[in-house]
Amino acid sequence: MATTFKNFLSNDIANTRTLLHEAIPITGSIVSGTYSDNNIKTYGHGMFESTYDYPYLSSSANQIFDITVGYAATSECSASTSTQNAKKINIYNQMAQYLVGYDETGSIKKFTMPTTSAEMRDCYFVPFARLLSKDEIKKGSATLELSVSGNTAYTEDGTIFSDRIKLTDTSGSTGYYVDSPAGEYGVLFASTSVGTAAFLQGETLGDATTNPAAGLLYYQAGIAVLSASVFNENPAGLLDSTLYVNSPRITSVGDATTLGFTAGVSGSTIEQMATGLRNRIYNISFNNTTELNSTIYFCRIGHSDFNYSSNPTYLSGSEIRVKTRASDTPVTYFTTVGLYSADNELLAVAKLSEPLRKDPTNEITLRVRLDY
């Protein structure tokens, strides 16, 4: 292979940034255990539960998201008699450390609703797999629908309950926040999806609106934080009080009784709480974002450039093979473009789909794009 070098000028290099989006629909039938719970994985440590799109022992299975739950040490749910009390506090602190950060005294800050400054001391956490969220969740595209009828979103015979609420980051495209160490985040607002609107009669986290704030969505981290307020019916004495009349209740495992978050979390394990939320999910959807950075190199070949080759096969008996007479125009054919460092080290190679003819009568500009 013959190699001839030409240096780039400052106007020969351009940088671009492209955002690619992909729609991600997650149906509740998969989340609730389509494969007789073989796509729901639990762990010996009991600190979270993982949902897969296929039986998790299969090599074809892909993780969709995890579900876990936690509360602050200052929460009314926190007590020495509460089940897995230390683990639930540790989970809250770990998530808060990553997503909220520290205050000026070095203490871990609590999750706070930015629209009202109300603290979220009791939360569900839903980290989505990086395979789905990619570089980030597209702002303003996320939707989470939860059933408020019966104990689940789907019955065993596949019946879909009619009453549902919808959590969306409707203002995320323009009204997001940037004071998180994990990147940008938006507020999840609740609205009626199908059926009753009675749950909207009150306020959540001090936001007295027809679409109350119900949680936070961290776009780059790919984590949804749901306030316990969404799952409580009785506001008496709760730090995250709400006046929901019909809310997606958490069902105690092995018991037909439905419990609100505060009543359920104290006596239930993290796995039981995760199962309670998972069985309430009717649908999750969002658009992910892949950031594609590109450097474009314009390889400009003038009429007097690269008309000869240093390849030994270019000559035969000291004569140019492509010339039959001394007066003939020299001709070369390009097949490859190499990008080199300042030390002449080969960094990247671009192949042409077919040889490109070059002679003194033409000029060529090759556009080479390097994606990363």
XYZ file of C-alpha atoms in Angstrom:
372
model
C 0.000 0.000 0.000
C 1.389 3.353 -1.033
C 1.161 6.161 1.523
C 1.237 9.882 0.790
C 0.667 12.494 3.506
C -1.081 15.850 3.534
C -1.666 17.966 6.646
C -5.098 19.270 7.656
C -5.752 22.981 7.911
C -7.905 24.460 10.705
C -10.963 24.726 8.444
C -10.656 21.079 7.383
C -11.952 19.737 10.716
C -15.476 20.138 12.146
C -17.105 18.716 15.301
C -20.794 17.809 15.568
C -23.157 16.438 18.250
C -26.237 14.389 17.382
C -28.926 13.096 19.760
C -30.577 9.830 18.736
C -33.842 8.787 20.424
C -35.483 5.379 20.754
C -38.974 4.682 22.119
C -38.979 2.242 25.075
C -42.391 0.717 25.948
C -42.562 -1.578 28.996
C -45.939 -3.260 29.458
C -47.257 -4.229 32.845
C -47.894 -7.793 31.720
C -44.120 -8.341 31.517
C -43.435 -6.477 34.738
C -46.060 -8.408 36.708
C -44.449 -11.736 35.805
C -45.380 -12.975 32.332
C -43.143 -16.007 32.768
C -44.570 -17.126 36.117
C -42.107 -14.822 37.902
C -39.101 -16.454 36.192
C -38.292 -12.995 34.842
C -38.322 -11.548 38.380
C -35.009 -12.040 40.178
C -34.525 -11.683 43.922
C -31.276 -11.764 45.879
C -30.036 -13.191 49.139
C -29.263 -9.726 50.502
C -32.924 -8.765 49.978
C -32.163 -5.133 49.122
C -33.796 -4.912 45.689
C -35.663 -6.873 43.059
C -34.767 -7.060 39.342
C -37.177 -7.374 36.412
C -36.106 -8.970 33.112
C -37.799 -9.100 29.723
C -37.405 -12.890 29.614
C -36.677 -15.648 32.170
C -33.510 -14.347 33.795
C -31.650 -17.677 33.527
C -31.857 -17.440 29.743
C -28.898 -16.038 27.821
C -31.413 -13.933 25.872
C -32.701 -12.147 28.956
C -32.112 -8.422 29.375
C -32.540 -6.584 32.645
C -35.217 -3.860 32.466
C -35.093 -2.192 35.867
C -34.710 -2.732 39.614
C -37.137 -1.762 42.373
C -36.150 -0.939 45.925
C -37.467 1.138 48.780
C -35.968 3.230 51.551
C -36.570 5.962 54.061
C -34.570 8.551 55.959
C -33.517 7.947 59.551
C -35.794 10.851 60.529
C -38.843 9.288 58.854
C -41.786 8.174 60.973
C -41.391 4.788 59.280
C -37.968 4.374 60.862
C -38.028 2.359 64.079
C -36.023 -0.421 65.671
C -39.047 -2.698 65.276
C -39.399 -2.046 61.532
C -38.460 -4.903 59.220
C -35.017 -4.390 57.596
C -34.886 -0.933 59.163
C -31.112 -0.492 58.741
C -31.180 -1.658 55.110
C -34.005 0.696 54.208
C -32.138 3.620 55.761
C -28.925 2.589 53.971
C -30.720 2.428 50.628
C -32.192 5.890 51.103
C -28.796 7.314 52.105
C -27.036 5.639 49.189
C -29.522 7.010 46.670
C -29.506 10.455 48.290
C -25.704 10.525 48.335
C -25.596 9.754 44.611
C -28.561 11.823 43.416
C -28.762 14.721 45.901
C -25.286 15.033 47.406
C -24.036 16.660 50.606
C -24.753 19.928 52.352
C -22.139 22.405 53.581
C -21.708 20.459 56.840
C -20.877 17.217 55.033
C -24.220 15.577 55.801
C -26.196 13.725 53.136
C -29.069 15.872 51.917
C -32.614 14.492 51.710
C -34.681 14.259 48.565
C -36.667 17.465 48.216
C -39.509 18.376 45.865
C -38.135 21.472 44.075
C -41.595 22.896 43.397
C -42.452 23.133 47.117
C -39.187 22.448 49.025
C -41.001 19.637 50.867
C -38.778 16.730 51.916
C -39.337 13.262 50.490
C -38.275 11.058 53.401
C -39.958 7.815 52.244
C -39.419 6.718 48.646
C -39.517 3.996 46.068
C -36.470 3.887 43.772
C -36.644 2.497 40.226
C -33.237 2.471 38.469
C -33.632 1.609 34.774
C -31.028 -0.560 33.041
C -28.433 1.364 31.062
C -29.332 -0.858 28.097
C -32.686 0.949 27.989
C -31.926 4.473 29.204
C -28.623 4.730 27.244
C -26.976 8.125 27.827
C -30.121 9.634 29.330
C -33.920 9.534 29.360
C -35.313 12.138 26.977
C -36.820 15.014 28.936
C -40.602 15.235 28.814
C -41.078 11.703 27.441
C -41.530 9.539 30.565
C -44.845 8.010 31.619
C -45.644 5.592 34.456
C -49.199 4.276 34.829
C -50.327 2.637 38.067
C -53.562 0.789 38.842
C -55.752 2.040 41.679
C -58.327 -0.769 41.414
C -58.054 -4.110 43.185
C -54.615 -5.292 44.224
C -52.853 -5.444 40.860
C -52.879 -3.840 37.425
C -53.728 -7.193 35.810
C -55.751 -10.117 37.156
C -54.676 -13.704 36.615
C -56.945 -14.045 33.568
C -55.406 -10.935 31.981
C -58.204 -8.507 32.848
C -57.020 -4.921 33.004
C -58.398 -2.859 35.866
C -60.118 0.284 34.696
C -58.935 2.895 37.229
C -55.373 4.125 36.771
C -53.258 7.176 37.472
C -50.436 8.434 35.292
C -47.143 9.962 36.426
C -45.396 12.061 33.777
C -42.531 14.551 33.575
C -44.690 16.841 31.464
C -42.527 19.920 32.050
C -39.224 18.058 31.797
C -38.268 19.398 28.374
C -38.121 22.979 29.669
C -38.642 22.873 33.448
C -35.862 20.568 34.573
C -33.369 21.173 37.389
C -29.567 21.017 37.378
C -28.554 21.050 41.054
C -27.976 17.285 41.311
C -24.482 15.747 41.268
C -25.941 13.045 38.988
C -27.059 15.519 36.326
C -30.429 16.942 35.336
C -33.779 15.880 36.787
C -37.464 16.720 36.471
C -40.634 16.439 38.524
C -43.133 13.610 37.999
C -46.703 14.932 38.136
C -49.785 12.788 38.738
C -52.934 12.893 36.638
C -55.901 10.640 35.908
C -55.241 8.103 33.181
C -58.442 6.061 33.144
C -61.373 6.017 35.566
C -61.651 7.874 38.843
C -60.138 11.291 39.440
C -60.934 11.277 43.148
C -57.288 10.886 44.079
C -56.665 14.384 42.753
C -58.978 16.028 45.265
C -56.130 17.015 47.530
C -52.486 17.885 47.430
C -49.212 16.027 47.407
C -46.024 17.268 49.020
C -47.617 20.659 49.592
C -48.357 21.189 45.896
C -52.064 22.004 45.884
C -52.711 21.598 42.179
C -54.892 19.448 39.967
C -51.730 17.622 38.899
C -49.820 17.083 42.156
C -46.105 16.361 42.263
C -45.461 12.680 42.935
C -41.746 12.091 42.424
C -38.534 12.904 40.602
C -36.902 11.536 37.460
C -33.115 11.760 37.073
C -32.451 11.796 33.341
C -28.750 10.954 33.046
C -28.802 8.522 35.978
C -31.952 6.836 34.643
C -33.576 6.613 38.081
C -37.174 7.363 39.075
C -37.828 8.356 42.709
C -41.477 7.958 43.752
C -42.751 9.648 46.879
C -44.562 7.560 49.498
C -47.336 10.137 49.182
C -48.566 8.382 46.059
C -49.274 5.238 48.073
C -50.843 6.657 51.252
C -54.519 7.311 51.806
C -54.636 8.566 55.385
C -52.744 11.860 55.775
C -52.827 11.879 59.561
C -49.366 12.224 61.063
C -47.466 11.554 57.848
C -44.413 13.563 56.941
C -45.225 13.139 53.249
C -48.929 13.800 53.654
C -51.459 13.457 50.897
C -55.211 13.641 50.510
C -55.474 10.941 47.850
C -58.845 9.241 48.120
C -58.043 6.479 45.633
C -54.350 5.675 45.487
C -52.368 2.675 44.203
C -52.235 0.668 47.399
C -49.424 -1.706 48.276
C -50.637 -5.248 48.879
C -49.146 -7.236 51.730
C -47.784 -10.516 50.363
C -49.996 -13.477 51.314
C -52.728 -11.142 52.525
C -55.692 -9.701 50.672
C -55.520 -6.548 52.764
C -54.254 -3.489 50.923
C -51.956 -1.179 52.827
C -50.622 2.298 52.236
C -46.876 2.864 52.093
C -46.434 3.886 55.709
C -48.484 1.008 57.073
C -46.872 -1.503 54.729
C -43.197 -0.571 54.832
C -42.759 -0.999 58.574
C -43.751 -4.656 58.626
C -42.803 -5.707 55.084
C -39.465 -6.630 53.574
C -37.981 -4.645 50.717
C -38.825 -7.475 48.331
C -42.447 -7.483 49.462
C -42.689 -3.733 48.958
C -41.042 -4.044 45.538
C -43.501 -6.749 44.536
C -46.371 -4.561 45.698
C -45.290 -1.724 43.419
C -44.432 -4.007 40.512
C -47.889 -5.579 40.557
C -49.401 -2.095 40.347
C -47.554 -1.131 37.152
C -49.786 -0.970 34.087
C -47.328 0.614 31.686
C -43.969 2.417 31.566
C -42.747 4.305 28.536
C -40.009 6.802 27.696
C -37.608 7.747 24.950
C -33.941 7.153 25.576
C -31.136 9.310 24.220
C -27.824 8.324 22.678
C -25.369 11.173 22.285
C -23.293 10.718 19.159
C -20.212 12.951 18.956
C -18.505 13.155 15.605
C -15.395 14.739 14.147
C -15.563 15.336 10.404
C -12.345 15.551 8.418
C -12.507 17.144 4.979
C -9.687 15.589 2.974
C -9.214 18.151 0.206
C -7.203 16.908 -2.772
C -6.095 19.591 -5.211
C -5.547 19.103 -8.912
C -1.800 18.711 -8.413
C -2.051 16.382 -5.367
C -1.757 12.583 -5.329
C -1.410 12.154 -9.084
C 1.475 9.738 -8.576
C 1.921 6.757 -6.313
C 4.923 5.502 -4.370
C 3.636 1.949 -4.625
C 6.314 -0.204 -6.290
C 3.681 -1.771 -8.529
C 2.945 1.671 -9.979
C 6.125 1.346 -12.041
C 7.250 -1.274 -14.492
C 10.764 -0.954 -15.868
C 10.969 2.605 -14.500
C 7.844 3.494 -16.467
C 4.395 4.331 -15.121
C 2.086 1.411 -15.851
C -1.001 3.557 -16.555
C 0.816 5.600 -19.220
C 1.476 4.321 -22.734
C 3.189 7.517 -23.886
C 5.335 10.026 -22.025
C 2.828 12.769 -22.808
C -0.109 10.888 -21.228
C -1.695 12.322 -18.097
C -0.686 10.419 -14.909
C -3.515 8.567 -13.169
C -3.915 7.116 -9.680
C -6.762 5.324 -7.900
C -7.643 5.898 -4.248
C -8.848 2.969 -2.125
C -8.069 4.033 1.466
C -7.837 7.148 3.623
C -5.719 7.029 6.783
C -5.821 9.527 9.648
C -2.450 9.985 11.348
C -1.216 11.658 14.494
C 1.403 14.417 14.528
C 4.004 11.628 14.978
C 2.782 9.863 11.829
C 1.112 7.081 13.816
C -1.927 5.583 12.096
C -5.044 6.286 14.200
C -7.980 5.430 11.923
C -8.634 3.980 8.479
C -11.521 4.744 6.098
C -12.183 2.483 3.108
C -13.800 3.664 -0.099
C -16.558 1.503 -1.561
C -14.674 1.445 -4.883
C -11.371 2.844 -6.233
C -11.592 6.553 -6.994
C -9.796 7.900 -10.062
C -7.527 10.943 -9.641
C -5.571 12.859 -12.294
C -4.397 16.496 -12.763
C -7.730 17.478 -14.345
C -9.887 17.005 -11.227
C -10.059 17.918 -7.562
C -11.670 15.760 -4.882
C -12.913 16.317 -1.337
C -13.387 13.204 0.778
C -15.539 13.580 3.908
C -14.376 11.252 6.686
C -16.506 11.093 9.849
C -15.165 9.649 13.090
C -17.933 8.787 15.618
C -17.302 8.288 19.320
